[in-house]
CSV table of C-alpha atoms in Angstrom, one decimal:
chain,number,residue,atom,x,y,z
A,3,MET,CA,40.5,9.9,19.6
A,4,PRO,CA,43.5,11.8,18.1
A,5,PRO,CA,43.6,15.4,19.0
A,6,SER,CA,43.6,16.3,15.3
A,7,THR,CA,40.0,15.1,14.9
A,8,VAL,CA,38.6,15.8,18.4
A,9,LYS,CA,38.4,19.5,17.8
A,10,PRO,CA,37.0,19.5,14.2
A,11,LEU,CA,34.3,16.9,15.1
A,12,ALA,CA,33.2,18.9,18.2
A,13,GLU,CA,33.3,22.1,16.2
A,14,ALA,CA,31.3,20.6,13.3
A,15,GLU,CA,28.6,19.3,15.6
A,16,LYS,CA,28.3,22.7,17.3
A,17,SER,CA,28.1,24.5,13.9
A,18,ALA,CA,25.6,22.1,12.4
A,19,LYS,CA,22.5,24.2,13.2
A,20,THR,CA,24.1,27.7,13.3
A,21,ASN,CA,26.5,27.5,10.4
A,22,PRO,CA,25.7,24.4,8.2
A,23,ALA,CA,28.2,25.4,5.5
A,24,ARG,CA,31.1,25.5,8.1
A,25,ALA,CA,30.0,22.1,9.5
A,26,GLU,CA,29.9,20.6,6.0
A,27,GLN,CA,33.5,21.9,5.4
A,28,LEU,CA,34.7,20.4,8.7
A,29,TYR,CA,33.2,17.0,8.1
A,30,LYS,CA,34.7,16.8,4.6
A,31,GLN,CA,38.1,17.9,6.1
A,32,ILE,CA,37.9,15.0,8.7
A,33,LEU,CA,37.0,12.5,5.9
A,34,SER,CA,39.9,13.6,3.7
A,35,SER,CA,42.4,13.7,6.7
A,36,THR,CA,41.5,10.2,7.9
A,37,ALA,CA,41.3,8.6,4.4
A,38,ALA,CA,45.1,7.8,4.3
A,39,SER,CA,45.0,6.0,7.6
A,40,THR,CA,42.1,3.8,6.6
A,41,ASN,CA,43.9,2.1,3.7
A,42,ALA,CA,42.7,-1.5,3.6
A,43,ASP,CA,46.3,-2.8,3.2
A,44,ALA,CA,47.6,-0.9,6.3
A,45,PRO,CA,48.1,-2.9,9.4
A,46,VAL,CA,45.3,-2.8,12.0
A,47,THR,CA,46.5,-0.4,14.8
A,48,GLY,CA,44.7,1.5,17.5
A,49,GLU,CA,45.2,4.7,15.4
A,50,LYS,CA,43.6,3.0,12.4
A,51,GLU,CA,40.6,1.8,14.4
A,52,GLN,CA,40.1,5.3,15.8
A,53,SER,CA,40.4,6.8,12.3
A,54,LEU,CA,37.7,4.4,11.1
A,55,ARG,CA,35.4,5.5,14.0
A,56,ASP,CA,36.1,9.1,13.2
A,57,GLN,CA,35.3,8.6,9.6
A,58,GLU,CA,32.1,6.7,10.4
A,59,THR,CA,30.9,9.5,12.7
A,60,ALA,CA,31.7,12.1,10.1
A,61,LEU,CA,29.9,10.2,7.4
A,62,VAL,CA,26.7,9.8,9.5
A,63,LYS,CA,26.8,13.4,10.7
A,64,LEU,CA,27.3,14.8,7.2
A,65,GLY,CA,24.4,12.6,6.0
A,66,GLU,CA,22.2,14.0,8.8
A,67,LEU,CA,23.3,17.5,7.7
A,68,TYR,CA,22.2,16.9,4.1
A,69,ARG,CA,19.0,15.3,5.4
A,70,ASP,CA,18.1,18.3,7.4
A,71,GLN,CA,18.9,20.6,4.4
A,72,LYS,CA,16.7,18.3,2.2
A,73,ASN,CA,19.7,17.9,-0.1
A,74,ALA,CA,19.3,14.6,-1.9
A,75,LYS,CA,22.3,15.1,-4.2
A,76,GLY,CA,24.6,15.8,-1.2
A,77,LEU,CA,23.3,12.7,0.6
A,78,SER,CA,23.9,10.6,-2.5
A,79,ASP,CA,27.5,12.0,-2.7
A,80,VAL,CA,28.0,11.0,1.0
A,81,ILE,CA,27.0,7.4,0.2
A,82,ASN,CA,29.4,7.2,-2.7
A,83,MET,CA,32.2,8.7,-0.5
A,84,SER,CA,31.6,6.0,2.1
A,85,ARG,CA,32.9,3.3,-0.2
A,86,ALA,CA,36.5,3.9,0.8
A,87,PHE,CA,35.4,3.4,4.4
A,88,MET,CA,33.3,0.3,3.5
A,89,SER,CA,36.4,-1.3,1.9
A,90,SER,CA,38.3,-1.0,5.2
A,91,THR,CA,35.7,-2.2,7.7
A,92,ALA,CA,33.6,-5.2,8.6
A,93,LYS,CA,30.9,-6.2,6.2
A,94,ALA,CA,28.2,-6.1,8.9
A,95,LYS,CA,29.2,-2.5,9.9
A,96,THR,CA,29.1,-1.6,6.1
A,97,ALA,CA,25.5,-2.8,5.7
A,98,LYS,CA,24.4,-1.0,8.8
A,99,LEU,CA,26.1,2.3,7.7
A,100,ILE,CA,24.6,2.3,4.2
A,101,ARG,CA,21.2,1.4,5.6
A,102,THR,CA,21.4,4.3,8.0
A,103,LEU,CA,22.4,6.8,5.2
A,104,LEU,CA,19.7,5.5,2.8
A,105,ASP,CA,17.1,5.9,5.6
A,106,TYR,CA,17.8,9.6,5.6
A,107,PHE,CA,16.3,9.8,2.1
A,108,ALA,CA,12.8,9.1,3.6
A,109,GLN,CA,12.7,12.7,5.1
A,110,ILE,CA,13.7,14.3,1.7
A,111,PRO,CA,10.6,14.9,-0.5
A,112,ASP,CA,10.7,13.8,-4.1
A,113,SER,CA,14.0,12.0,-3.7
A,114,GLN,CA,12.9,8.6,-5.0
A,115,GLN,CA,14.7,8.9,-8.4
A,116,THR,CA,17.9,10.0,-6.7
A,117,GLN,CA,17.7,7.2,-4.3
A,118,MET,CA,17.1,4.6,-7.1
A,119,ASP,CA,20.2,6.0,-9.0
A,120,VAL,CA,22.3,5.6,-5.8
A,121,LEU,CA,21.0,2.1,-5.2
A,122,VAL,CA,21.8,1.0,-8.8
A,123,ASP,CA,25.3,2.4,-8.5
A,124,ASN,CA,26.0,0.8,-5.2
A,125,ILE,CA,24.5,-2.6,-6.3
A,126,GLU,CA,27.1,-2.6,-9.1
A,127,TRP,CA,29.8,-1.8,-6.6
A,128,ALA,CA,28.7,-4.6,-4.2
A,129,LYS,CA,28.8,-7.0,-7.1
A,130,LYS,CA,32.4,-6.1,-7.9
A,131,GLU,CA,33.4,-6.3,-4.3
A,132,LYS,CA,31.5,-9.6,-4.0
A,133,ARG,CA,29.4,-8.4,-1.0
A,134,ILE,CA,26.5,-10.6,-1.8
A,135,PHE,CA,24.4,-10.0,1.3
A,136,LEU,CA,24.8,-6.2,0.9
A,137,LYS,CA,23.8,-6.5,-2.8
A,138,HIS,CA,20.6,-8.5,-1.8
A,139,SER,CA,19.7,-5.9,0.8
A,140,LEU,CA,20.2,-3.0,-1.7
A,141,GLU,CA,18.2,-4.8,-4.4
A,142,THR,CA,15.3,-5.5,-2.0
A,143,ARG,CA,15.3,-1.7,-1.1
A,144,LEU,CA,15.3,-0.9,-4.9
A,145,VAL,CA,12.3,-3.2,-5.5
A,146,SER,CA,10.5,-1.4,-2.7
A,147,LEU,CA,11.2,2.0,-4.3
A,148,GLN,CA,10.1,0.7,-7.7
A,149,LEU,CA,6.8,-0.5,-6.2
A,150,GLU,CA,6.4,2.9,-4.5
A,151,THR,CA,6.9,4.7,-7.9
A,152,GLN,CA,4.7,2.2,-9.7
A,153,LYS,CA,7.5,0.8,-11.9
A,154,TYR,CA,6.1,-2.7,-11.8
A,155,LYS,CA,7.8,-4.2,-14.8
A,156,PRO,CA,11.4,-3.6,-13.7
A,157,ALA,CA,10.4,-4.5,-10.1
A,158,LEU,CA,9.2,-8.0,-11.2
A,159,ALA,CA,12.3,-8.5,-13.3
A,160,LEU,CA,14.5,-7.8,-10.3
A,161,ILE,CA,12.4,-9.9,-8.0
A,162,ASP,CA,12.7,-12.9,-10.3
A,163,THR,CA,16.5,-12.6,-10.3
A,164,LEU,CA,16.6,-12.1,-6.5
A,165,LEU,CA,14.4,-15.1,-5.8
A,166,VAL,CA,16.7,-17.4,-7.8
A,167,GLU,CA,19.7,-16.3,-5.8
A,168,LEU,CA,18.0,-16.3,-2.4
A,169,LYS,CA,16.6,-19.8,-2.8
A,170,ARG,CA,20.1,-21.0,-3.7
A,171,LEU,CA,21.5,-19.4,-0.5
A,172,ASP,CA,18.4,-20.4,1.5
A,173,ASP,CA,18.2,-16.9,3.1
A,174,LYS,CA,14.7,-17.2,4.5
A,175,MET,CA,14.5,-13.7,6.1
A,176,ILE,CA,15.1,-11.7,2.9
A,177,LEU,CA,13.2,-14.4,0.9
A,178,THR,CA,10.1,-13.6,3.0
A,179,GLU,CA,10.6,-9.8,2.4
A,180,VAL,CA,11.0,-10.3,-1.4
A,181,HIS,CA,7.9,-12.6,-1.7
A,182,LEU,CA,5.9,-10.0,0.2
A,183,LEU,CA,7.1,-7.3,-2.2
A,184,GLU,CA,6.2,-9.6,-5.1
A,185,SER,CA,2.7,-9.9,-3.7
A,186,ARG,CA,2.4,-6.2,-3.5
A,187,VAL,CA,3.7,-5.7,-7.0
A,188,TYR,CA,1.2,-8.2,-8.5
A,189,ARG,CA,-1.6,-6.6,-6.5
A,190,GLY,CA,-0.5,-3.3,-8.0
A,191,ILE,CA,-0.9,-4.6,-11.5
A,192,GLY,CA,-4.3,-6.2,-10.6
A,193,ASN,CA,-3.2,-9.9,-10.7
A,194,LEU,CA,-4.8,-11.0,-7.5
A,195,SER,CA,-4.2,-14.7,-8.0
A,196,LYS,CA,-0.4,-14.3,-8.3
A,197,SER,CA,-0.5,-11.8,-5.5
A,198,LYS,CA,-2.1,-14.4,-3.2
A,199,ALA,CA,0.4,-17.1,-4.3
A,200,ALA,CA,3.3,-14.8,-3.5
A,201,LEU,CA,1.9,-14.0,-0.1
A,202,THR,CA,1.5,-17.8,0.6
A,203,SER,CA,5.2,-18.2,-0.3
A,204,ALA,CA,6.1,-15.4,2.0
A,205,ARG,CA,4.2,-16.9,4.9
A,206,THR,CA,5.8,-20.3,4.2
A,207,ALA,CA,9.3,-18.9,4.3
A,208,GLY,CA,8.4,-16.8,7.3
A,209,ASN,CA,7.1,-19.8,9.3
A,210,SER,CA,10.4,-21.6,9.0
A,211,ILE,CA,12.3,-18.8,10.9
A,212,TYR,CA,11.8,-16.3,13.7
A,213,CYS,CA,9.7,-13.7,11.9
A,214,PRO,CA,10.3,-10.2,13.5
A,215,PRO,CA,7.1,-8.5,14.7
A,216,HIS,CA,7.3,-5.7,12.1
A,217,LEU,CA,7.6,-8.2,9.2
A,218,GLN,CA,4.8,-10.3,10.7
A,219,ALA,CA,2.6,-7.1,10.8
A,220,GLN,CA,3.4,-6.4,7.1
A,221,LEU,CA,2.3,-10.0,6.2
A,222,ASP,CA,-0.9,-9.5,8.1
A,223,LEU,CA,-1.5,-6.2,6.5
A,224,GLN,CA,-1.1,-7.6,3.0
A,225,SER,CA,-3.5,-10.5,3.9
A,226,GLY,CA,-6.1,-8.0,5.0
A,227,VAL,CA,-5.7,-6.0,1.8
A,228,LEU,CA,-6.2,-9.1,-0.4
A,229,HIS,CA,-9.2,-10.2,1.6
A,230,ALA,CA,-10.7,-6.7,1.2
A,231,GLU,CA,-10.1,-6.9,-2.5
A,232,ASP,CA,-12.3,-10.1,-2.5
A,233,LYS,CA,-15.0,-8.1,-0.6
A,234,ASP,CA,-14.4,-10.3,2.5
A,235,TYR,CA,-14.2,-7.2,4.8
A,236,THR,CA,-14.9,-9.2,8.0
A,237,THR,CA,-11.7,-11.3,7.6
A,238,GLY,CA,-9.8,-8.3,6.3
A,239,TYR,CA,-10.8,-6.4,9.5
A,240,SER,CA,-9.4,-9.1,11.7
A,241,TYR,CA,-6.0,-9.0,9.9
A,242,PHE,CA,-5.9,-5.2,10.1
A,243,PHE,CA,-6.7,-5.3,13.8
A,244,GLU,CA,-3.8,-7.8,14.4
A,245,THR,CA,-1.5,-5.5,12.4
A,246,PHE,CA,-2.7,-2.4,14.3
A,247,GLU,CA,-2.1,-4.1,17.7
A,248,ASN,CA,1.3,-5.3,16.7
A,249,LEU,CA,2.5,-1.9,15.3
A,250,SER,CA,1.0,0.3,17.9
A,251,ALA,CA,2.8,-1.7,20.6
A,252,GLN,CA,6.0,-0.7,18.8
A,253,ASP,CA,4.9,2.9,18.2
A,254,ASP,CA,5.3,2.3,14.5
A,255,PRO,CA,3.8,4.9,12.1
A,256,GLY,CA,2.4,2.0,10.1
A,257,ALA,CA,-0.2,1.5,12.9
A,258,LEU,CA,-2.1,4.5,11.5
A,259,GLU,CA,-2.4,2.9,8.1
A,260,ALA,CA,-3.8,-0.3,9.6
A,261,LEU,CA,-6.3,1.8,11.7
A,262,LYS,CA,-7.6,3.5,8.5
A,263,TYR,CA,-8.1,0.2,6.9
A,264,MET,CA,-10.0,-1.1,10.0
A,265,LEU,CA,-12.4,2.0,9.7
A,266,LEU,CA,-12.7,1.4,6.0
A,267,CYS,CA,-13.8,-2.2,6.6
A,268,LYS,CA,-16.5,-1.0,9.0
A,269,VAL,CA,-17.8,1.4,6.4
A,270,MET,CA,-17.8,-1.1,3.6
A,271,LEU,CA,-19.7,-3.6,5.9
A,272,ASN,CA,-22.5,-1.0,6.1
A,273,LEU,CA,-21.6,-0.5,9.8
A,274,PRO,CA,-20.5,3.2,9.8
A,275,GLU,CA,-22.0,3.6,13.3
A,276,ASP,CA,-19.3,1.3,14.6
A,277,VAL,CA,-16.6,3.8,13.6
A,278,THR,CA,-17.4,6.0,16.6
A,279,SER,CA,-17.3,3.2,19.1
A,280,LEU,CA,-14.1,1.9,17.6
A,281,LEU,CA,-12.4,5.2,18.1
A,282,GLN,CA,-13.2,5.2,21.8
A,283,ILE,CA,-11.1,2.1,22.4
A,284,LYS,CA,-8.1,2.9,24.7
A,285,LEU,CA,-5.5,1.7,22.2
A,286,VAL,CA,-7.0,3.9,19.4
A,287,THR,CA,-7.7,7.2,21.3
A,288,LYS,CA,-4.2,8.6,20.7
A,289,TYR,CA,-4.9,8.5,16.9
A,290,ALA,CA,-8.5,9.8,17.0
A,291,GLN,CA,-7.7,13.4,16.4
A,292,LEU,CA,-5.4,12.9,13.4
A,293,ARG,CA,-6.5,14.1,10.0
A,294,GLU,CA,-6.2,10.6,8.5
A,295,VAL,CA,-8.7,9.3,11.1
A,296,GLU,CA,-10.9,12.4,10.7
A,297,SER,CA,-11.1,11.7,7.0
A,298,MET,CA,-12.5,8.2,7.6
A,299,ARG,CA,-14.9,9.6,10.2
A,300,ALA,CA,-16.3,12.1,7.7
A,301,ILE,CA,-16.8,9.3,5.1
A,302,ALA,CA,-18.6,7.1,7.8
A,303,ARG,CA,-21.0,10.0,8.6
A,304,ALA,CA,-21.8,10.6,5.0
A,305,HIS,CA,-22.4,6.9,4.4
A,306,GLN,CA,-24.6,6.6,7.5
A,307,ASN,CA,-26.7,9.6,6.3
A,308,ARG,CA,-26.7,8.3,2.7
A,309,ASN,CA,-25.7,11.8,1.8
A,310,LEU,CA,-23.8,12.0,-1.6
A,311,ALA,CA,-23.0,15.7,-1.2
A,312,ASP,CA,-21.3,15.1,2.2
A,313,PHE,CA,-19.4,12.2,0.7
A,314,GLU,CA,-18.1,14.4,-2.1
A,315,LYS,CA,-17.3,17.1,0.4
A,316,ALA,CA,-15.2,14.7,2.5
A,317,LEU,CA,-13.4,13.5,-0.6
A,318,ARG,CA,-12.5,17.2,-1.4
A,319,ASP,CA,-11.7,18.2,2.2
A,320,TYR,CA,-9.4,15.2,2.8
A,321,LYS,CA,-8.2,14.7,-0.8
A,322,HIS,CA,-4.6,13.9,0.2
A,323,GLU,CA,-5.5,11.5,3.0
A,324,LEU,CA,-8.1,9.6,0.9
A,325,SER,CA,-6.6,9.7,-2.6
A,326,SER,CA,-2.9,9.0,-1.8
A,327,ASP,CA,-3.6,5.4,-0.7
A,328,PRO,CA,-4.6,3.2,-3.7
A,329,THR,CA,-6.4,0.7,-1.4
A,330,ILE,CA,-8.7,3.3,0.2
A,331,ARG,CA,-9.1,5.1,-3.1
A,332,SER,CA,-10.4,2.0,-5.0
A,333,HIS,CA,-12.8,1.0,-2.2
A,334,LEU,CA,-14.2,4.5,-1.7
A,335,ALA,CA,-14.8,4.6,-5.5
A,336,ALA,CA,-16.9,1.4,-5.2
A,337,LEU,CA,-18.7,2.9,-2.1
A,338,TYR,CA,-19.4,6.1,-3.9
A,339,ASP,CA,-20.9,4.2,-6.8
A,340,THR,CA,-23.1,2.2,-4.4
A,341,LEU,CA,-24.2,5.4,-2.6
A,342,LEU,CA,-25.0,7.1,-6.0
A,343,GLU,CA,-27.1,4.0,-6.9
A,344,GLN,CA,-29.0,4.1,-3.7
A,345,ASN,CA,-29.7,7.8,-4.1
A,346,LEU,CA,-30.9,7.4,-7.7
A,347,LEU,CA,-33.2,4.5,-6.6
A,348,ARG,CA,-34.7,6.6,-3.9
A,349,ILE,CA,-35.4,9.5,-6.3
A,350,VAL,CA,-36.9,7.5,-9.2
A,351,GLU,CA,-38.9,5.0,-7.1
A,352,PRO,CA,-42.1,7.2,-6.7
A,353,TYR,CA,-42.3,7.9,-10.4
A,354,SER,CA,-43.4,6.1,-13.6
A,355,VAL,CA,-41.9,8.8,-15.8
A,356,VAL,CA,-39.3,11.3,-14.6
A,357,GLU,CA,-37.0,13.8,-16.4
A,358,ILE,CA,-33.3,12.9,-16.3
A,359,GLU,CA,-32.4,16.5,-15.8
A,360,PHE,CA,-34.5,16.6,-12.6
A,361,VAL,CA,-32.8,13.4,-11.3
A,362,ALA,CA,-29.4,14.9,-12.1
A,363,GLN,CA,-30.3,18.1,-10.1
A,364,GLN,CA,-31.5,16.0,-7.1
A,365,VAL,CA,-28.2,14.1,-6.8
A,366,GLY,CA,-26.0,17.0,-7.8
A,367,GLN,CA,-24.4,15.2,-10.7
A,368,GLY,CA,-23.9,16.0,-14.4
A,369,ARG,CA,-26.7,14.8,-16.7
A,370,GLN,CA,-24.4,12.6,-18.8
A,371,ASP,CA,-23.0,10.8,-15.7
A,372,VAL,CA,-26.5,10.2,-14.3
A,373,GLU,CA,-27.8,9.0,-17.7
A,374,ALA,CA,-24.9,6.5,-18.0
A,375,LYS,CA,-25.4,5.3,-14.4
A,376,LEU,CA,-29.2,4.8,-15.0
A,377,SER,CA,-28.5,2.9,-18.2
A,378,GLN,CA,-26.0,0.6,-16.3
A,379,MET,CA,-28.6,0.0,-13.5
A,380,ILE,CA,-31.3,-1.0,-16.0
A,381,LEU,CA,-28.8,-3.4,-17.7
A,382,ASP,CA,-27.9,-4.8,-14.3
A,383,LYS,CA,-31.7,-5.2,-13.5
A,384,VAL,CA,-31.4,-3.1,-10.4
A,385,PHE,CA,-34.8,-1.7,-11.5
A,386,HIS,CA,-36.9,-2.1,-14.7
A,387,GLY,CA,-37.2,0.8,-17.1
A,388,VAL,CA,-36.1,2.4,-20.3
A,389,LEU,CA,-34.4,5.7,-21.2
A,390,ASP,CA,-36.3,7.8,-23.6
A,391,GLN,CA,-33.4,10.1,-24.8
A,392,GLY,CA,-35.7,11.9,-27.3
A,393,ARG,CA,-37.9,13.2,-24.5
A,394,GLY,CA,-35.1,13.2,-22.0
A,395,CYS,CA,-37.1,11.0,-19.6
A,396,LEU,CA,-36.7,7.8,-17.7
A,397,LEU,CA,-39.7,5.4,-17.9
A,398,VAL,CA,-39.9,3.3,-14.8
A,399,PHE,CA,-41.8,0.0,-15.0
A,400,ASP,CA,-43.3,-2.1,-12.3
A,401,GLN,CA,-41.6,-5.3,-11.3
A,402,PRO,CA,-42.8,-7.8,-14.0
A,403,GLU,CA,-44.5,-10.9,-12.6
A,404,ALA,CA,-43.0,-14.2,-13.6
A,405,ASP,CA,-45.0,-16.1,-16.1
A,406,ASN,CA,-45.1,-19.8,-15.1
A,407,THR,CA,-47.0,-21.0,-18.2
A,408,TYR,CA,-43.9,-22.2,-20.0
A,409,GLY,CA,-42.5,-23.9,-16.9
A,410,ALA,CA,-45.8,-25.7,-16.2
A,411,ALA,CA,-46.1,-26.8,-19.9
A,412,ILE,CA,-42.5,-28.2,-19.8
A,413,GLU,CA,-43.3,-30.0,-16.5
A,414,THR,CA,-46.5,-31.5,-18.0
A,415,LEU,CA,-44.6,-32.7,-21.1
A,416,GLU,CA,-41.9,-34.3,-18.8
A,417,GLN,CA,-44.7,-36.2,-17.0
A,418,VAL,CA,-46.3,-37.3,-20.3
A,419,GLY,CA,-42.9,-38.5,-21.4
A,420,LYS,CA,-42.6,-40.7,-18.3
A,421,VAL,CA,-46.1,-42.1,-18.9
A,422,VAL,CA,-45.2,-43.0,-22.5
A,423,ASP,CA,-41.9,-44.6,-21.4
A,424,SER,CA,-43.9,-46.7,-18.8
A,425,LEU,CA,-46.5,-47.8,-21.3
A,426,TYR,CA,-43.7,-48.8,-23.8
A,427,ALA,CA,-42.0,-50.9,-21.1
A,428,LYS,CA,-45.2,-52.7,-20.4
A,429,THR,CA,-45.9,-53.5,-24.1
A,430,VAL,CA,-42.4,-54.9,-24.5
A,431,LYS,CA,-43.1,-57.3,-21.6
A,432,ILE,CA,-46.4,-58.4,-23.0
A,433,THR,CA,-44.9,-59.2,-26.4
């Protein structure tokens, strides 16, 4: 390493924690001083190679500095600055560097829009430079961010363009990832049939290549989510368990998400008591004390006790853990509805006439909500009754006995019809 850059690099790394402003200045100084020697047209020499390594180190370290400072704008500038370096180095190294810098955004809160702007800018640059594989990689990441921010329409438009290009190039790895993203987008907009079709396409593409364990785990996770959407929680649980085993072996943070879905399936299968035994498995114990797991344990307890108040308390106490995930949120909404229905049935069952206000007090809900739910239950024939809104009462009827008179009469007429047909056939033969 040239002496001119040894000292600034060492000094910058030393100053990164104690004096970030000084470190930032030094890294920018290194980048500007090495820019001249990294000219793409310059002959490849030992000095040029060393300058490229210095510039790469300075870029990564400056990116880390902005990441630690939660400075999304600064990180975006670093990525744009790196283009001069990218034009002078191997394409594989370019892709690795930009992925590294983009990964730093993950630790900066509320930086999705900045990251999307950077990606759009760099996708245009990759097009001009004819760096096709880098462009596809950046577009895939952009779709992922659009999915995360629920921008489904632009995500689908970009997916359609990507799929055409990837099928032409026959790039199975990225094709698998894009089909998986397509499945997630369609599931996000509620089109489950297209979501399943996209997942099937992802598995087909993945089966023709070596599918990395992490990607295989994501395919299994999406399969579990779609089975859960179809209320097939048993199959969903098996997929989530496969995902959990796969990701926990790699110490991947995604294992926690799969574990939460496993616990959710147990609750939705009306087996909340299995949650406790599941959390005692050796592979699971290291996650047992985390808030995400505690939230599902609280839901399981409330469901086991059929206690609506405890269920609502769990939803309030663990609002972030339970509401931030759309899969858990939608299934818990259905579970809450079922639990409310069970509580209402238990309360009205002993009565022939009961005040709606009394029922609302017993379940701790607003009168209008309870009235709407009782009306829905009557229409769904969960029980037989009628709402007397004038008196503010619910009239509960006994289960009506089926009247078989009409059925018996129709059956008799059918038999008479057969007799008449038989007699007519005999008269035809006689004549």
